[in-house]
JSON list of C-alpha atoms in Angstrom, two decimals:
[
{"chain": "A", "resi": 1, "resn": "MET", "atom": "CA", "xyz": [66.92, -74.60, -23.58]},
{"chain": "A", "resi": 2, "resn": "VAL", "atom": "CA", "xyz": [64.49, -73.25, -26.22]},
{"chain": "A", "resi": 3, "resn": "SER", "atom": "CA", "xyz": [63.17, -75.18, -29.21]},
{"chain": "A", "resi": 4, "resn": "VAL", "atom": "CA", "xyz": [62.39, -73.86, -32.65]},
{"chain": "A", "resi": 5, "resn": "GLY", "atom": "CA", "xyz": [58.91, -76.10, -32.14]},
{"chain": "A", "resi": 6, "resn": "GLY", "atom": "CA", "xyz": [58.00, -74.54, -29.15]},
{"chain": "A", "resi": 7, "resn": "GLY", "atom": "CA", "xyz": [58.33, -70.87, -30.09]},
{"chain": "A", "resi": 8, "resn": "LYS", "atom": "CA", "xyz": [56.45, -71.64, -32.96]},
{"chain": "A", "resi": 9, "resn": "ALA", "atom": "CA", "xyz": [53.60, -73.07, -30.61]},
{"chain": "A", "resi": 10, "resn": "ALA", "atom": "CA", "xyz": [53.74, -70.09, -28.62]},
{"chain": "A", "resi": 11, "resn": "ALA", "atom": "CA", "xyz": [53.83, -67.73, -31.55]},
{"chain": "A", "resi": 12, "resn": "ILE", "atom": "CA", "xyz": [50.43, -69.73, -32.81]},
{"chain": "A", "resi": 13, "resn": "ALA", "atom": "CA", "xyz": [49.16, -69.56, -29.49]},
{"chain": "A", "resi": 14, "resn": "TYR", "atom": "CA", "xyz": [49.86, -65.84, -28.77]},
{"chain": "A", "resi": 15, "resn": "THR", "atom": "CA", "xyz": [48.08, -65.01, -32.36]},
{"chain": "A", "resi": 16, "resn": "LEU", "atom": "CA", "xyz": [45.14, -67.29, -31.45]},
{"chain": "A", "resi": 17, "resn": "ILE", "atom": "CA", "xyz": [44.58, -64.84, -28.14]},
{"chain": "A", "resi": 18, "resn": "GLU", "atom": "CA", "xyz": [45.70, -61.16, -29.71]},
{"chain": "A", "resi": 19, "resn": "THR", "atom": "CA", "xyz": [43.23, -62.26, -32.71]},
{"chain": "A", "resi": 20, "resn": "ALA", "atom": "CA", "xyz": [40.35, -62.82, -30.21]},
{"chain": "A", "resi": 21, "resn": "LYS", "atom": "CA", "xyz": [41.16, -59.75, -27.91]},
{"chain": "A", "resi": 22, "resn": "MET", "atom": "CA", "xyz": [41.27, -57.50, -31.31]},
{"chain": "A", "resi": 23, "resn": "ASN", "atom": "CA", "xyz": [37.50, -58.72, -31.87]},
{"chain": "A", "resi": 24, "resn": "ASP", "atom": "CA", "xyz": [36.50, -58.25, -28.32]},
{"chain": "A", "resi": 25, "resn": "VAL", "atom": "CA", "xyz": [35.98, -61.71, -27.82]},
{"chain": "A", "resi": 26, "resn": "ASP", "atom": "CA", "xyz": [37.15, -63.39, -23.96]},
{"chain": "A", "resi": 27, "resn": "PRO", "atom": "CA", "xyz": [39.94, -66.28, -25.50]},
{"chain": "A", "resi": 28, "resn": "GLU", "atom": "CA", "xyz": [39.81, -68.30, -23.06]},
{"chain": "A", "resi": 29, "resn": "ALA", "atom": "CA", "xyz": [35.73, -68.62, -23.80]},
{"chain": "A", "resi": 30, "resn": "TRP", "atom": "CA", "xyz": [36.32, -68.92, -27.72]},
{"chain": "A", "resi": 31, "resn": "LEU", "atom": "CA", "xyz": [39.40, -71.44, -27.57]},
{"chain": "A", "resi": 32, "resn": "ALA", "atom": "CA", "xyz": [36.61, -73.37, -25.16]},
{"chain": "A", "resi": 33, "resn": "TRP", "atom": "CA", "xyz": [33.93, -73.11, -27.96]},
{"chain": "A", "resi": 34, "resn": "VAL", "atom": "CA", "xyz": [36.36, -73.63, -30.54]},
{"chain": "A", "resi": 35, "resn": "LEU", "atom": "CA", "xyz": [37.76, -76.95, -29.35]},
{"chain": "A", "resi": 36, "resn": "GLU", "atom": "CA", "xyz": [33.99, -78.20, -28.34]},
{"chain": "A", "resi": 37, "resn": "ARG", "atom": "CA", "xyz": [33.38, -77.86, -31.67]},
{"chain": "A", "resi": 38, "resn": "LEU", "atom": "CA", "xyz": [36.51, -78.54, -33.27]},
{"chain": "A", "resi": 39, "resn": "PRO", "atom": "CA", "xyz": [36.03, -82.58, -33.63]},
{"chain": "A", "resi": 40, "resn": "ASP", "atom": "CA", "xyz": [32.76, -82.50, -35.81]},
{"chain": "A", "resi": 41, "resn": "HIS", "atom": "CA", "xyz": [33.47, -79.46, -37.64]},
{"chain": "A", "resi": 42, "resn": "LYS", "atom": "CA", "xyz": [33.21, -79.89, -41.66]},
{"chain": "A", "resi": 43, "resn": "ILE", "atom": "CA", "xyz": [36.80, -79.03, -42.87]},
{"chain": "A", "resi": 44, "resn": "ASN", "atom": "CA", "xyz": [35.17, -76.36, -45.27]},
{"chain": "A", "resi": 45, "resn": "CYS", "atom": "CA", "xyz": [33.75, -74.71, -42.30]},
{"chain": "A", "resi": 46, "resn": "MET", "atom": "CA", "xyz": [36.62, -73.54, -40.56]},
{"chain": "A", "resi": 47, "resn": "GLY", "atom": "CA", "xyz": [35.50, -69.94, -41.08]},
{"chain": "A", "resi": 48, "resn": "GLU", "atom": "CA", "xyz": [32.66, -70.35, -38.56]},
{"chain": "A", "resi": 49, "resn": "LEU", "atom": "CA", "xyz": [34.95, -70.97, -35.62]},
{"chain": "A", "resi": 50, "resn": "MET", "atom": "CA", "xyz": [36.68, -67.64, -36.19]},
{"chain": "A", "resi": 51, "resn": "PRO", "atom": "CA", "xyz": [36.67, -65.13, -33.20]},
{"chain": "A", "resi": 52, "resn": "TRP", "atom": "CA", "xyz": [34.38, -62.54, -35.06]},
{"chain": "A", "resi": 53, "resn": "CYS", "atom": "CA", "xyz": [31.52, -65.63, -35.37]},
{"chain": "A", "resi": 54, "resn": "PHE", "atom": "CA", "xyz": [31.92, -66.47, -31.44]},
{"chain": "A", "resi": 55, "resn": "GLY", "atom": "CA", "xyz": [29.03, -64.57, -29.62]},
{"chain": "A", "resi": 56, "resn": "GLY", "atom": "CA", "xyz": [29.42, -66.00, -26.61]},
{"chain": "A", "resi": 57, "resn": "SER", "atom": "CA", "xyz": [26.08, -67.87, -27.12]},
{"chain": "A", "resi": 58, "resn": "GLY", "atom": "CA", "xyz": [24.83, -69.68, -30.33]},
{"chain": "A", "resi": 59, "resn": "ASP", "atom": "CA", "xyz": [22.29, -66.75, -31.31]},
{"chain": "A", "resi": 60, "resn": "ALA", "atom": "CA", "xyz": [24.39, -63.68, -30.75]},
{"chain": "A", "resi": 61, "resn": "GLY", "atom": "CA", "xyz": [27.22, -65.70, -32.60]},
{"chain": "A", "resi": 62, "resn": "ARG", "atom": "CA", "xyz": [24.67, -66.99, -35.50]},
{"chain": "A", "resi": 63, "resn": "TRP", "atom": "CA", "xyz": [23.41, -63.05, -35.59]},
{"chain": "A", "resi": 64, "resn": "LYS", "atom": "CA", "xyz": [26.86, -61.28, -35.81]},
{"chain": "A", "resi": 65, "resn": "GLN", "atom": "CA", "xyz": [27.79, -63.73, -38.82]},
{"chain": "A", "resi": 66, "resn": "ARG", "atom": "CA", "xyz": [24.65, -63.09, -40.68]},
{"chain": "A", "resi": 67, "resn": "ASP", "atom": "CA", "xyz": [24.92, -59.11, -40.20]},
{"chain": "A", "resi": 68, "resn": "LEU", "atom": "CA", "xyz": [28.90, -59.61, -41.17]},
{"chain": "A", "resi": 69, "resn": "GLU", "atom": "CA", "xyz": [27.50, -61.64, -44.44]},
{"chain": "A", "resi": 70, "resn": "ARG", "atom": "CA", "xyz": [24.69, -58.95, -45.05]},
{"chain": "A", "resi": 71, "resn": "ARG", "atom": "CA", "xyz": [27.32, -56.30, -44.81]},
{"chain": "A", "resi": 72, "resn": "THR", "atom": "CA", "xyz": [29.76, -57.82, -47.16]},
{"chain": "A", "resi": 73, "resn": "VAL", "atom": "CA", "xyz": [27.23, -58.62, -50.03]},
{"chain": "A", "resi": 74, "resn": "THR", "atom": "CA", "xyz": [26.02, -54.79, -49.57]},
{"chain": "A", "resi": 75, "resn": "LEU", "atom": "CA", "xyz": [29.28, -53.06, -49.94]},
{"chain": "A", "resi": 76, "resn": "ILE", "atom": "CA", "xyz": [30.02, -55.80, -52.97]},
{"chain": "A", "resi": 77, "resn": "ASN", "atom": "CA", "xyz": [27.08, -54.72, -54.47]},
{"chain": "A", "resi": 78, "resn": "LEU", "atom": "CA", "xyz": [27.78, -50.75, -53.92]},
{"chain": "A", "resi": 79, "resn": "PHE", "atom": "CA", "xyz": [30.36, -51.32, -57.08]},
{"chain": "A", "resi": 80, "resn": "ARG", "atom": "CA", "xyz": [27.93, -53.53, -59.68]},
{"chain": "A", "resi": 81, "resn": "GLY", "atom": "CA", "xyz": [28.29, -51.55, -63.01]},
{"chain": "A", "resi": 82, "resn": "ARG", "atom": "CA", "xyz": [31.76, -50.23, -61.87]},
{"chain": "A", "resi": 83, "resn": "MET", "atom": "CA", "xyz": [33.48, -53.24, -62.06]},
{"chain": "A", "resi": 84, "resn": "GLN", "atom": "CA", "xyz": [33.36, -57.00, -63.69]},
{"chain": "A", "resi": 85, "resn": "ASP", "atom": "CA", "xyz": [30.30, -58.91, -62.33]},
{"chain": "A", "resi": 86, "resn": "ARG", "atom": "CA", "xyz": [32.37, -62.47, -62.39]},
{"chain": "A", "resi": 87, "resn": "TRP", "atom": "CA", "xyz": [34.95, -60.64, -60.12]},
{"chain": "A", "resi": 88, "resn": "LEU", "atom": "CA", "xyz": [31.80, -58.99, -57.60]},
{"chain": "A", "resi": 89, "resn": "ASP", "atom": "CA", "xyz": [29.94, -62.29, -58.13]},
{"chain": "A", "resi": 90, "resn": "GLY", "atom": "CA", "xyz": [32.74, -64.32, -56.82]},
{"chain": "A", "resi": 91, "resn": "TYR", "atom": "CA", "xyz": [33.27, -61.89, -53.40]},
{"chain": "A", "resi": 92, "resn": "ALA", "atom": "CA", "xyz": [29.96, -62.11, -52.65]},
{"chain": "A", "resi": 93, "resn": "GLU", "atom": "CA", "xyz": [30.09, -65.89, -52.78]},
{"chain": "A", "resi": 94, "resn": "LEU", "atom": "CA", "xyz": [32.98, -65.79, -50.38]},
{"chain": "A", "resi": 95, "resn": "ALA", "atom": "CA", "xyz": [30.87, -63.80, -48.13]},
{"chain": "A", "resi": 96, "resn": "VAL", "atom": "CA", "xyz": [27.92, -65.84, -48.19]},
{"chain": "A", "resi": 97, "resn": "ASN", "atom": "CA", "xyz": [30.26, -68.55, -47.14]},
{"chain": "A", "resi": 98, "resn": "LEU", "atom": "CA", "xyz": [32.04, -67.04, -44.06]},
{"chain": "A", "resi": 99, "resn": "GLU", "atom": "CA", "xyz": [34.71, -65.91, -45.65]},
{"chain": "A", "resi": 100, "resn": "TRP", "atom": "CA", "xyz": [34.25, -62.01, -45.25]},
{"chain": "A", "resi": 101, "resn": "GLY", "atom": "CA", "xyz": [37.69, -61.23, -44.71]},
{"chain": "A", "resi": 102, "resn": "VAL", "atom": "CA", "xyz": [38.79, -62.57, -47.85]},
{"chain": "A", "resi": 103, "resn": "ALA", "atom": "CA", "xyz": [36.06, -61.02, -49.60]},
{"chain": "A", "resi": 104, "resn": "PHE", "atom": "CA", "xyz": [37.00, -57.79, -48.19]},
{"chain": "A", "resi": 105, "resn": "GLU", "atom": "CA", "xyz": [40.42, -58.28, -48.85]},
{"chain": "A", "resi": 106, "resn": "MET", "atom": "CA", "xyz": [39.72, -58.92, -52.72]},
{"chain": "A", "resi": 107, "resn": "LEU", "atom": "CA", "xyz": [37.47, -56.19, -53.25]},
{"chain": "A", "resi": 108, "resn": "CYS", "atom": "CA", "xyz": [39.62, -54.02, -51.81]},
{"chain": "A", "resi": 109, "resn": "ASP", "atom": "CA", "xyz": [43.03, -55.02, -54.09]},
{"chain": "A", "resi": 110, "resn": "GLN", "atom": "CA", "xyz": [40.74, -54.54, -56.74]},
{"chain": "A", "resi": 111, "resn": "LEU", "atom": "CA", "xyz": [39.12, -51.19, -55.82]},
{"chain": "A", "resi": 112, "resn": "SER", "atom": "CA", "xyz": [42.72, -49.91, -55.47]},
{"chain": "A", "resi": 113, "resn": "GLU", "atom": "CA", "xyz": [43.97, -51.76, -58.70]},
{"chain": "A", "resi": 114, "resn": "LEU", "atom": "CA", "xyz": [41.13, -50.32, -60.75]},
{"chain": "A", "resi": 115, "resn": "ASP", "atom": "CA", "xyz": [40.99, -47.02, -58.83]},
{"chain": "A", "resi": 116, "resn": "VAL", "atom": "CA", "xyz": [37.34, -47.68, -58.15]},
{"chain": "A", "resi": 117, "resn": "VAL", "atom": "CA", "xyz": [36.52, -46.16, -54.95]},
{"chain": "A", "resi": 118, "resn": "SER", "atom": "CA", "xyz": [34.88, -42.76, -55.54]},
{"chain": "A", "resi": 119, "resn": "THR", "atom": "CA", "xyz": [32.44, -41.52, -52.54]},
{"chain": "A", "resi": 120, "resn": "LYS", "atom": "CA", "xyz": [33.29, -40.48, -48.94]},
{"chain": "A", "resi": 121, "resn": "GLU", "atom": "CA", "xyz": [30.03, -42.84, -48.05]},
{"chain": "A", "resi": 122, "resn": "GLU", "atom": "CA", "xyz": [31.83, -45.76, -49.63]},
{"chain": "A", "resi": 123, "resn": "LEU", "atom": "CA", "xyz": [35.31, -44.94, -47.71]},
{"chain": "A", "resi": 124, "resn": "ASN", "atom": "CA", "xyz": [33.23, -44.84, -44.98]},
{"chain": "A", "resi": 125, "resn": "THR", "atom": "CA", "xyz": [31.56, -47.85, -45.39]},
{"chain": "A", "resi": 126, "resn": "ILE", "atom": "CA", "xyz": [34.73, -49.79, -46.21]},
{"chain": "A", "resi": 127, "resn": "ALA", "atom": "CA", "xyz": [36.69, -48.33, -43.25]},
{"chain": "A", "resi": 128, "resn": "ALA", "atom": "CA", "xyz": [33.74, -49.43, -40.95]},
{"chain": "A", "resi": 129, "resn": "LEU", "atom": "CA", "xyz": [33.45, -53.09, -42.34]},
{"chain": "A", "resi": 130, "resn": "GLY", "atom": "CA", "xyz": [36.92, -53.45, -42.24]},
{"chain": "A", "resi": 131, "resn": "HIS", "atom": "CA", "xyz": [37.50, -52.59, -38.65]},
{"chain": "A", "resi": 132, "resn": "ASP", "atom": "CA", "xyz": [34.49, -54.89, -37.65]},
{"chain": "A", "resi": 133, "resn": "ILE", "atom": "CA", "xyz": [35.67, -57.87, -39.71]},
{"chain": "A", "resi": 134, "resn": "GLY", "atom": "CA", "xyz": [39.29, -57.35, -38.03]},
{"chain": "A", "resi": 135, "resn": "ILE", "atom": "CA", "xyz": [40.94, -56.16, -41.43]},
{"chain": "A", "resi": 136, "resn": "ASN", "atom": "CA", "xyz": [44.24, -54.43, -41.34]},
{"chain": "A", "resi": 137, "resn": "PRO", "atom": "CA", "xyz": [43.46, -50.40, -42.14]},
{"chain": "A", "resi": 138, "resn": "ARG", "atom": "CA", "xyz": [46.39, -50.59, -44.60]},
{"chain": "A", "resi": 139, "resn": "TYR", "atom": "CA", "xyz": [44.15, -51.78, -47.00]},
{"chain": "A", "resi": 140, "resn": "TRP", "atom": "CA", "xyz": [41.91, -48.65, -47.25]},
{"chain": "A", "resi": 141, "resn": "GLN", "atom": "CA", "xyz": [43.79, -45.66, -45.56]},
{"chain": "A", "resi": 142, "resn": "HIS", "atom": "CA", "xyz": [45.25, -44.57, -48.42]},
{"chain": "A", "resi": 143, "resn": "TRP", "atom": "CA", "xyz": [42.20, -43.61, -50.59]},
{"chain": "A", "resi": 144, "resn": "LYS", "atom": "CA", "xyz": [41.04, -40.59, -51.13]},
{"chain": "A", "resi": 145, "resn": "ALA", "atom": "CA", "xyz": [37.08, -39.56, -51.82]},
{"chain": "A", "resi": 146, "resn": "LYS", "atom": "CA", "xyz": [36.72, -37.96, -55.54]}
]
């Protein structure tokens, strides 16, 4: 007999495992690391437990977090003067609070809506960061450099 609850639980487990694999992280090591930290972890800092934050050791994970934060904020700042500062400030705020993926997706949505992306270098930067964060390429693949 199959249950809906069991199917949902399996889907969640498979999603976690595949997300870890997509980020070149050992799922078993990452899940053990998360489960060890989860009981005492602040609810508003759950982004710190994502697979892309796991470096296998504390220092490597923190380095990876700082690198993604720095690269995301640098990308956001490329568009100063071409987008409203209040939007960019909001995206940067998300990035420094370990929400790089959210900041990246929101930036891409706004860039697409406003048709802002203009150079091949910017597109390459977007593609490289999106790949490293683990974002679906549909956010930028349709853009053409001007």
